[in-house]
Amino acid sequence: MPRFSRRRLLAASAALPLVAIRTRPAGAAAFTYKFAHNLPPNHPLNLRAGEAAKRIAEATGGAVELRVFPSNQLGSDTDTLTQLRSGGVEFFTLSGLILSTLVPAAAINGVGFAFKDYPQVWAAMDGAVGAYVRGEIEKRGLIAFERMFDNGFRQITTSTHPIRTPDDLRGMKLRVPVSPLWTSMFQDLGASPVSINFNEVYSALQTRIADGQENPLALIETAKLYEVQKYCSLTNHMWDGFWFLANRRAFNRLPEDARAIVVREINRAAVEERGDTAALNASVRGQLAGQGLVFNDTDPAEFRGALRRGGFYADWQKRFGDKEWQVLESAVGTLS
Ligand code: X2X
């Protein structure tokens, strides 16, 4: 009997439909793939990913095992993007704005105050804006699934004082994710942004490397940022979501029917996660107030005006280019 190497078996299995793979010994998945993300275990994205992994295992008769790694267990977002590209990690959810270090167009949804509400977000990201960005991602050798996961509309927290107007941001050491658009936006608002990956945010706030940060309420709650922050200013300054990304070679190694199952179940998880996250973002304020966060509302026109005066919109229209800017404006109206 010839002995087959694992590599040859895998190469052969890629050409076989799932029914053929199901003849392998019970309990041994033919494909064990890692799915990394940056969110805490109790965040809806992680919970829905776990459910999707179960459904994928069932629907493939155990041939495809998705191992979910929350909380940047496999490395920071920046590191994990490198691993995704090399194939060390097969699946990864990443904010479009952080992905923009590789795919500049992916930052487009982060333009300040572009979206007024969720219906507008999903019409754009499930429609022309999302399709455009996915095309750009694919040019860089990665696959992006159709449905984005929600992170949410972002709010500012600080340990020092409430942000009522842009003036209150002046000189503040504000943590932002590692992304040119984020840095530029908070510079234009007058702050002193510091780029830090999410896995270091809690300790950066605790040790006062940064005095503030900005994230959706669902994450301020699930990542316990309220423990190291005092004020929460509701600015809704940006909508942010996660692309579900796959390493192309790894994904194409799956038999076609398994690929279809993975796509179906992950897209389903994304849509369900959107509902969970929007509900959490809408309801968690009271809980956070009980945990000590002091809330205030803000006037978006003031922040938008500061961005305009700082040259933010003109600058980013140039950086994206007219074509991309038009794709966004046709979804959200004129931006400035
Ligand atoms: O890093 C962040 O702040 C986070 C978790 O919101 C993103 O992934 C952009």
mmCIF file of C-alpha atoms in Angstrom, residues 155-163 205 211-234 284-297:
data_model
loop_
_atom_site.group_PDB
_atom_site.id
_atom_site.type_symbol
_atom_site.label_atom_id
_atom_site.label_comp_id
_atom_site.label_asym_id
_atom_site.label_seq_id
_atom_site.Cartn_x
_atom_site.Cartn_y
_atom_site.Cartn_z
ATOM 1 C CA GLN A 155 -18.607 57.219 20.961
ATOM 2 C CA ILE A 156 -15.776 58.911 22.856
ATOM 3 C CA THR A 157 -14.793 57.971 26.407
ATOM 4 C CA THR A 158 -12.230 59.675 28.614
ATOM 5 C CA SER A 159 -10.848 59.446 32.118
ATOM 6 C CA THR A 160 -10.397 63.218 32.443
ATOM 7 C CA HIS A 161 -13.410 65.282 31.354
ATOM 8 C CA PRO A 162 -16.514 65.067 29.173
ATOM 9 C CA ILE A 163 -16.234 65.942 25.472
ATOM 10 C CA LEU A 205 -6.035 53.567 29.386
ATOM 11 C CA ASP A 211 -6.605 59.549 28.377
ATOM 12 C CA GLY A 212 -9.433 58.557 26.104
ATOM 13 C CA GLN A 213 -10.573 56.305 23.302
ATOM 14 C CA GLU A 214 -13.575 55.891 21.034
ATOM 15 C CA ASN A 215 -15.660 52.763 20.409
ATOM 16 C CA PRO A 216 -19.296 51.648 20.218
ATOM 17 C CA LEU A 217 -21.124 51.172 23.531
ATOM 18 C CA ALA A 218 -21.415 47.389 23.013
ATOM 19 C CA LEU A 219 -17.631 47.153 23.072
ATOM 20 C CA ILE A 220 -17.150 49.630 25.919
ATOM 21 C CA GLU A 221 -19.346 47.239 27.894
ATOM 22 C CA THR A 222 -18.042 43.838 26.741
ATOM 23 C CA ALA A 223 -14.356 44.871 26.915
ATOM 24 C CA LYS A 224 -15.000 46.478 30.336
ATOM 25 C CA LEU A 225 -13.504 49.797 29.263
ATOM 26 C CA TYR A 226 -15.850 51.467 31.759
ATOM 27 C CA GLU A 227 -13.506 50.191 34.473
ATOM 28 C CA VAL A 228 -10.754 52.528 33.269
ATOM 29 C CA GLN A 229 -12.836 55.426 31.858
ATOM 30 C CA LYS A 230 -15.115 57.948 33.556
ATOM 31 C CA TYR A 231 -16.966 59.945 30.870
ATOM 32 C CA CYS A 232 -18.795 58.843 27.755
ATOM 33 C CA SER A 233 -19.705 61.456 25.149
ATOM 34 C CA LEU A 234 -22.244 60.361 22.564
ATOM 35 C CA VAL A 284 -26.548 49.199 27.241
ATOM 36 C CA ARG A 285 -26.317 52.873 28.194
ATOM 37 C CA GLY A 286 -28.240 52.362 31.429
ATOM 38 C CA GLN A 287 -26.021 49.474 32.412
ATOM 39 C CA LEU A 288 -22.859 51.471 31.728
ATOM 40 C CA ALA A 289 -24.221 54.395 33.740
ATOM 41 C CA GLY A 290 -24.792 51.958 36.620
ATOM 42 C CA GLN A 291 -21.151 50.921 36.263
ATOM 43 C CA GLY A 292 -20.096 54.538 36.761
ATOM 44 C CA LEU A 293 -19.822 56.076 33.290
ATOM 45 C CA VAL A 294 -21.108 59.647 33.119
ATOM 46 C CA PHE A 295 -22.898 60.309 29.810
ATOM 47 C CA ASN A 296 -23.439 63.452 27.796
ATOM 48 C CA ASP A 297 -24.966 64.174 24.383
#
